[in-house]
Amino acid sequence: MTIHQEFNIGELAREFDITTRTIRHYEDLGLLKPRRQGQSRIYSPADRTRLKLILRGKRLGFSLEESRAIVDLYDPTHGNIQQLQALLEHIGQQRDKLNQQLDDIGKMLSSLDEAEAGCRAALDKTRERTKEKPREQT
Amino acid sequence: MTIHQEFNIGELAREFDITTRTIRHYEDLGLLKPRRQGQSRIYSPADRTRLKLILRGKRLGFSLEESRAIVDLYDPTHGNIQQLQALLEHIGQQRDKLNQQLDDIGKMLSSLDEAEAGCRAALDKTRERTKEKPREQT
DNA sequence: TGCGAACTTTACGTTTACGTAAAGGTAAAC
DNA sequence: GTTTACCTTTACGTAAACGTAAAGTTCGCA
């Protein structure tokens, strides 16, 4: 027997540090479709995963529409060939975008290294001028 | 003699595939400060670099305010110690965010691999059923 | 000299991604 | 039974990042 843990909206909001409004907003856009128990929304582990993917997309600067595309890769209506080929193409595009981001991040990180080095150098100079003792590592 | 190439707004817009409105918008926010020749804006290579950094930030989902912080790392008013230490802290935060993104991208890329595999498998099955000849690689 | 193709400013409009308030239902706890 | 703490819907508000239209200037050239 697998454990079928389910979640209500407040639990998910707390877990991912977002508001319930945000979760409902995603539902308005059709990104989530929790089942209902009376009025209340009940989220399955699959729903939770979808939400996690959406938030990951957000951290990467994806729009919710872009995230929808990503999320939909996980339960595609494996319909006809054209759909599948369109899907493959889309996967390729996503990969390209992510690789571009990898490149951007690499450049930014080395820029940060430079900036940090320059910054530390400037700090040292300032300390020298003010005859301050070198500080402990921060 | 180093070449001091300068640019007008249209050249930059074309180079980076954005509108002139966008560039002026960045100026409104204080992200760019081109010199003027009469009425017209003239951009230095440094201005161009700032623009490039802003757009890189955009690709990574940074807000313009976040990009401002990044861009400012390149010509900080190397003022007092507090400023420099705040700067170091900020650099650390940026690094953390980028590393989080690296992690996110890794996970997304492997997800895409899975999705692609599943997609190709489904395609193969479909071809099998329809007794279609395998297609050339796309 | 007058046309087109650039540039300029001003200003209202639009999309995305929620925030926030209003008004109410439900269920355990005191 | 009435707080308290959730949940619900509806709906207007808002910040960010530009789009877009209007109206004007300036430059090169045919």
Coordinates of C-alpha atoms (C1' of nucleotides) in Angstrom, one line a residue:
Chain A
M1 CA 0.0 0.0 0.0
T2 CA 1.5 3.3 -1.0
I3 CA 0.8 6.2 1.2
H4 CA -1.6 8.6 -0.5
Q5 CA -0.8 11.7 1.3
E6 CA -2.9 14.7 0.3
F7 CA -2.6 18.3 1.1
N8 CA -4.8 21.3 1.6
I9 CA -4.0 24.7 0.3
G10 CA -2.6 26.1 3.5
E11 CA -0.1 23.2 3.9
L12 CA 1.2 23.8 0.4
A13 CA 1.4 27.5 0.9
R14 CA 3.5 27.0 4.1
E15 CA 5.7 24.4 2.5
F16 CA 6.6 26.5 -0.5
D17 CA 6.5 29.8 1.2
I18 CA 3.9 31.3 -1.0
T19 CA 0.4 32.7 -0.4
T20 CA -2.8 30.7 -0.9
R21 CA -3.8 33.4 -3.3
T22 CA -0.9 32.5 -5.5
I23 CA -1.9 28.8 -5.5
R24 CA -5.5 29.8 -6.4
H25 CA -4.1 32.0 -9.1
Y26 CA -2.3 29.1 -10.7
E27 CA -5.6 27.2 -10.6
D28 CA -7.3 30.1 -12.3
L29 CA -4.8 29.8 -15.1
G30 CA -5.4 26.1 -15.3
L31 CA -2.0 25.1 -14.0
L32 CA -3.4 23.2 -11.1
K33 CA -6.6 21.2 -10.9
P34 CA -7.0 19.9 -7.3
R35 CA -10.0 17.7 -6.6
R36 CA -12.7 19.1 -4.3
Q37 CA -14.0 17.9 -1.0
G38 CA -17.1 19.9 -0.6
Q39 CA -15.8 23.4 -1.2
S40 CA -12.3 22.8 -0.2
R41 CA -9.4 22.0 -2.5
I42 CA -7.5 18.8 -2.0
Y43 CA -4.1 18.4 -3.6
S44 CA -2.5 15.1 -4.6
P45 CA 1.2 14.4 -4.6
A46 CA 1.1 14.9 -8.4
D47 CA -0.5 18.4 -7.9
R48 CA 2.3 19.1 -5.4
T49 CA 4.9 18.2 -8.0
R50 CA 3.3 20.4 -10.6
L51 CA 3.4 23.3 -8.1
K52 CA 7.0 22.6 -7.4
L53 CA 7.8 22.6 -11.1
I54 CA 6.0 25.9 -11.6
L55 CA 8.0 27.5 -8.8
R56 CA 11.2 26.1 -10.1
G57 CA 10.3 27.7 -13.4
K58 CA 9.6 31.0 -11.6
R59 CA 13.1 31.0 -10.1
L60 CA 14.5 30.6 -13.6
G61 CA 12.4 33.6 -14.8
F62 CA 9.9 31.6 -16.8
S63 CA 6.5 33.1 -17.2
L64 CA 3.6 31.1 -16.0
E65 CA 2.7 30.3 -19.6
E66 CA 6.2 29.0 -20.2
S67 CA 5.9 27.0 -17.0
R68 CA 2.6 25.5 -18.2
A69 CA 4.4 24.2 -21.2
I70 CA 7.1 22.6 -19.0
V71 CA 4.6 21.1 -16.5
D72 CA 2.6 19.7 -19.4
L73 CA 5.6 17.7 -20.5
Y74 CA 4.9 15.5 -17.5
D75 CA 1.4 14.4 -18.4
P76 CA 1.1 14.9 -22.1
T77 CA -2.0 13.7 -23.7
H78 CA 0.1 11.3 -25.7
G79 CA -2.1 11.8 -28.6
N80 CA -1.0 11.8 -32.2
I81 CA 2.4 12.0 -33.9
Q82 CA 2.2 15.7 -34.6
Q83 CA 1.6 16.4 -31.0
L84 CA 4.6 14.3 -30.0
Q85 CA 6.8 15.9 -32.6
A86 CA 5.7 19.3 -31.5
L87 CA 6.6 18.2 -28.0
L88 CA 10.0 17.1 -29.0
E89 CA 10.6 20.4 -30.6
H90 CA 9.5 22.2 -27.6
I91 CA 11.8 20.1 -25.4
G92 CA 14.6 21.1 -27.7
Q93 CA 13.7 24.8 -27.3
Q94 CA 13.5 24.5 -23.6
R95 CA 16.9 22.9 -23.5
D96 CA 18.4 25.6 -25.6
K97 CA 17.0 28.2 -23.3
L98 CA 18.4 26.5 -20.3
N99 CA 21.8 26.1 -21.9
Q100 CA 21.8 29.8 -22.7
Q101 CA 21.0 30.4 -19.0
L102 CA 23.9 28.2 -18.0
D103 CA 26.2 30.3 -20.2
D104 CA 24.8 33.5 -18.7
I105 CA 25.2 32.2 -15.2
G106 CA 28.8 31.2 -15.8
K107 CA 29.6 34.6 -17.1
M108 CA 27.8 36.3 -14.2
L109 CA 29.6 34.1 -11.6
S110 CA 33.0 35.0 -13.0
S111 CA 32.0 38.6 -13.1
L112 CA 31.1 38.3 -9.4
D113 CA 34.5 36.8 -8.7
E114 CA 36.1 39.8 -10.3
A115 CA 33.9 42.2 -8.5
E116 CA 34.6 40.5 -5.2
A117 CA 38.3 40.6 -5.8
G118 CA 38.2 44.3 -6.7
C119 CA 36.0 44.9 -3.7
R120 CA 38.4 43.2 -1.3
A121 CA 41.3 45.0 -2.7
A122 CA 39.6 48.3 -2.2
L123 CA 38.8 47.3 1.4
D124 CA 42.4 46.4 2.0
K125 CA 43.5 49.7 0.7
T126 CA 41.1 51.5 2.9
R127 CA 42.3 49.6 6.0
E128 CA 45.9 50.4 5.1
R129 CA 45.2 54.1 4.8
T130 CA 43.3 54.1 8.1
K131 CA 45.9 52.0 9.7
E132 CA 43.2 49.6 10.8
K133 CA 44.1 46.0 11.8
P134 CA 43.0 43.4 9.3
R135 CA 39.6 42.0 10.3
E136 CA 38.7 38.4 10.8
Q137 CA 37.2 36.6 7.8
T138 CA 33.5 37.3 7.2
Chain B
M1 CA 45.0 55.2 -29.8
T2 CA 42.2 53.0 -28.8
I3 CA 39.1 53.2 -30.9
H4 CA 36.3 55.0 -29.1
Q5 CA 33.4 53.7 -30.9
E6 CA 30.1 55.1 -29.9
F7 CA 26.6 54.2 -30.7
N8 CA 23.2 55.8 -31.2
I9 CA 20.0 54.3 -29.8
G10 CA 19.0 52.6 -33.0
E11 CA 22.3 50.8 -33.4
L12 CA 22.0 49.3 -29.9
A13 CA 18.4 48.4 -30.4
R14 CA 19.3 46.5 -33.6
E15 CA 22.3 44.8 -32.1
F16 CA 20.4 43.5 -29.1
D17 CA 17.1 43.0 -30.8
I18 CA 15.1 45.3 -28.5
T19 CA 13.1 48.5 -29.1
T20 CA 14.4 52.0 -28.6
R21 CA 11.6 52.4 -26.2
T22 CA 13.1 49.7 -24.0
I23 CA 16.5 51.4 -24.0
R24 CA 14.8 54.7 -23.1
H25 CA 12.9 53.0 -20.4
Y26 CA 16.1 51.7 -18.8
E27 CA 17.4 55.3 -18.9
D28 CA 14.2 56.5 -17.1
L29 CA 15.0 54.0 -14.4
G30 CA 18.6 55.4 -14.2
L31 CA 20.1 52.2 -15.5
L32 CA 21.8 54.0 -18.4
K33 CA 23.1 57.5 -18.7
P34 CA 24.3 58.2 -22.2
R35 CA 25.8 61.5 -23.0
R36 CA 23.9 63.9 -25.2
Q37 CA 24.8 65.4 -28.5
G38 CA 22.3 68.1 -28.9
Q39 CA 19.1 66.2 -28.3
S40 CA 20.4 62.8 -29.3
R41 CA 21.7 60.1 -27.0
I42 CA 25.2 58.9 -27.6
Y43 CA 26.2 55.6 -26.0
S44 CA 29.8 54.7 -25.0
P45 CA 31.2 51.2 -25.0
A46 CA 30.7 51.2 -21.2
D47 CA 27.0 52.1 -21.7
R48 CA 26.8 49.2 -24.2
T49 CA 28.3 46.8 -21.7
R50 CA 25.8 48.0 -19.0
L51 CA 23.0 47.3 -21.4
K52 CA 24.4 43.9 -22.2
L53 CA 24.5 43.0 -18.5
I54 CA 20.9 44.2 -18.0
L55 CA 19.7 41.9 -20.8
R56 CA 21.7 39.0 -19.5
G57 CA 20.0 39.6 -16.1
K58 CA 16.7 39.6 -17.9
R59 CA 17.3 36.3 -19.5
L60 CA 18.0 35.0 -16.0
G61 CA 14.7 36.4 -14.8
F62 CA 16.1 39.3 -12.8
S63 CA 14.0 42.3 -12.3
L64 CA 15.5 45.6 -13.5
E65 CA 16.1 46.6 -9.9
E66 CA 18.1 43.4 -9.4
S67 CA 20.0 44.1 -12.6
R68 CA 20.7 47.6 -11.4
A69 CA 22.5 46.1 -8.4
I70 CA 24.5 43.8 -10.6
V71 CA 25.4 46.5 -13.0
D72 CA 26.4 48.8 -10.2
L73 CA 29.0 46.2 -9.1
Y74 CA 31.0 47.3 -12.1
D75 CA 31.4 50.9 -11.2
P76 CA 30.8 51.1 -7.5
T77 CA 31.4 54.5 -5.9
H78 CA 34.2 52.8 -3.9
G79 CA 33.3 54.9 -1.0
N80 CA 33.4 53.8 2.6
I81 CA 33.9 50.4 4.3
Q82 CA 30.2 49.9 5.0
Q83 CA 29.4 50.3 1.4
L84 CA 32.1 47.9 0.4
Q85 CA 31.0 45.3 2.9
A86 CA 27.4 45.7 1.9
L87 CA 28.7 45.1 -1.6
L88 CA 30.4 41.9 -0.6
E89 CA 27.3 40.7 1.0
H90 CA 25.3 41.5 -2.1
I91 CA 27.8 39.6 -4.2
G92 CA 27.4 36.6 -2.0
Q93 CA 23.6 36.8 -2.3
Q94 CA 23.8 37.0 -6.1
R95 CA 26.1 34.0 -6.1
D96 CA 23.7 32.1 -4.0
K97 CA 20.9 32.9 -6.3
L98 CA 22.9 31.9 -9.3
N99 CA 23.9 28.6 -7.7
Q100 CA 20.2 27.9 -7.0
Q101 CA 19.5 28.5 -10.6
L102 CA 22.3 26.2 -11.6
D103 CA 20.7 23.5 -9.5
D104 CA 17.2 24.2 -11.0
I105 CA 18.6 24.1 -14.5
G106 CA 20.3 20.7 -13.8
K107 CA 17.0 19.3 -12.6
M108 CA 15.1 20.7 -15.4
L109 CA 17.5 19.4 -18.0
S110 CA 17.4 15.9 -16.7
S111 CA 13.6 16.2 -16.6
L112 CA 13.7 17.2 -20.2
D113 CA 15.9 14.1 -20.9
E114 CA 13.2 11.9 -19.4
A115 CA 10.5 13.6 -21.2
E116 CA 12.3 13.3 -24.5
A117 CA 12.9 9.6 -23.9
G118 CA 9.3 9.0 -23.0
C119 CA 8.2 11.0 -26.0
R120 CA 10.4 9.0 -28.4
A121 CA 9.2 5.8 -26.9
A122 CA 5.6 6.8 -27.5
L123 CA 6.5 7.8 -31.0
D124 CA 8.1 4.5 -31.7
K125 CA 5.1 2.7 -30.4
T126 CA 2.8 4.7 -32.6
R127 CA 4.9 3.9 -35.7
E128 CA 4.9 0.3 -34.8
R129 CA 1.1 0.2 -34.6
T130 CA 0.7 2.1 -37.8
K131 CA 3.4 -0.1 -39.4
E132 CA 5.1 3.1 -40.5
K133 CA 8.8 3.0 -41.6
P134 CA 11.1 4.6 -39.0
R135 CA 11.7 8.2 -40.0
E136 CA 15.1 9.8 -40.5
Q137 CA 16.6 11.6 -37.5
T138 CA 15.2 15.0 -36.9
Chain C
dT1 C1' 13.1 72.6 -50.6
dG2 C1' 10.6 69.1 -49.3
dC3 C1' 10.7 64.2 -48.4
dG4 C1' 12.0 60.3 -45.6
dA5 C1' 14.3 58.2 -41.9
dA6 C1' 16.2 58.8 -38.0
dC7 C1' 15.8 61.0 -33.5
dT8 C1' 13.1 63.4 -29.5
dT9 C1' 9.3 64.0 -25.5
dT10 C1' 4.8 63.2 -23.3
dA11 C1' 1.4 60.3 -21.9
dC12 C1' -2.0 56.9 -21.7
dG13 C1' -2.6 51.7 -22.5
dT14 C1' -1.6 46.7 -21.6
dT15 C1' 0.0 42.3 -19.8
dT16 C1' 1.6 39.5 -16.1
dA17 C1' 1.4 38.0 -11.5
dC18 C1' -0.4 38.4 -8.0
dG19 C1' -2.1 41.7 -3.4
dT20 C1' -5.9 42.9 -0.7
dA21 C1' -10.3 43.7 0.9
dA22 C1' -15.1 42.2 1.5
dA23 C1' -18.3 38.9 2.7
dG24 C1' -19.3 34.5 3.8
dG25 C1' -19.2 28.9 4.9
dT26 C1' -17.2 25.1 8.2
dA27 C1' -15.3 22.8 12.0
dA28 C1' -12.7 22.1 16.2
dA29 C1' -12.1 24.3 20.8
dC30 C1' -13.4 26.6 24.8
Chain D
dG1 C1' -22.9 29.1 21.5
dT2 C1' -19.4 31.9 20.1
dT3 C1' -14.6 32.6 19.2
dT4 C1' -10.7 31.1 16.3
dA5 C1' -8.8 29.4 12.4
dC6 C1' -9.2 27.8 8.6
dC7 C1' -11.4 27.5 4.0
dT8 C1' -14.3 29.8 0.0
dT9 C1' -15.7 33.4 -4.0
dT10 C1' -15.8 37.9 -6.1
dA11 C1' -13.6 41.8 -7.5
dC12 C1' -11.0 45.8 -7.6
dG13 C1' -6.0 47.4 -7.0
dT14 C1' -1.1 47.5 -8.1
dA15 C1' 3.8 47.2 -9.6
dA16 C1' 6.9 46.1 -13.3
dA17 C1' 8.1 46.4 -18.0
dC18 C1' 7.4 48.0 -21.5
dG19 C1' 3.8 49.1 -26.1
dT20 C1' 1.9 52.5 -28.7
dA21 C1' 0.2 56.7 -30.4
dA22 C1' 0.7 61.7 -31.0
dA23 C1' 3.3 65.5 -32.1
dG24 C1' 7.5 67.6 -32.9
dT25 C1' 12.9 68.2 -34.4
dT26 C1' 17.0 67.3 -37.3
dC27 C1' 19.7 65.5 -40.9
dG28 C1' 21.0 64.1 -45.5
dC29 C1' 19.8 64.2 -50.2
dA30 C1' 17.4 64.3 -54.7

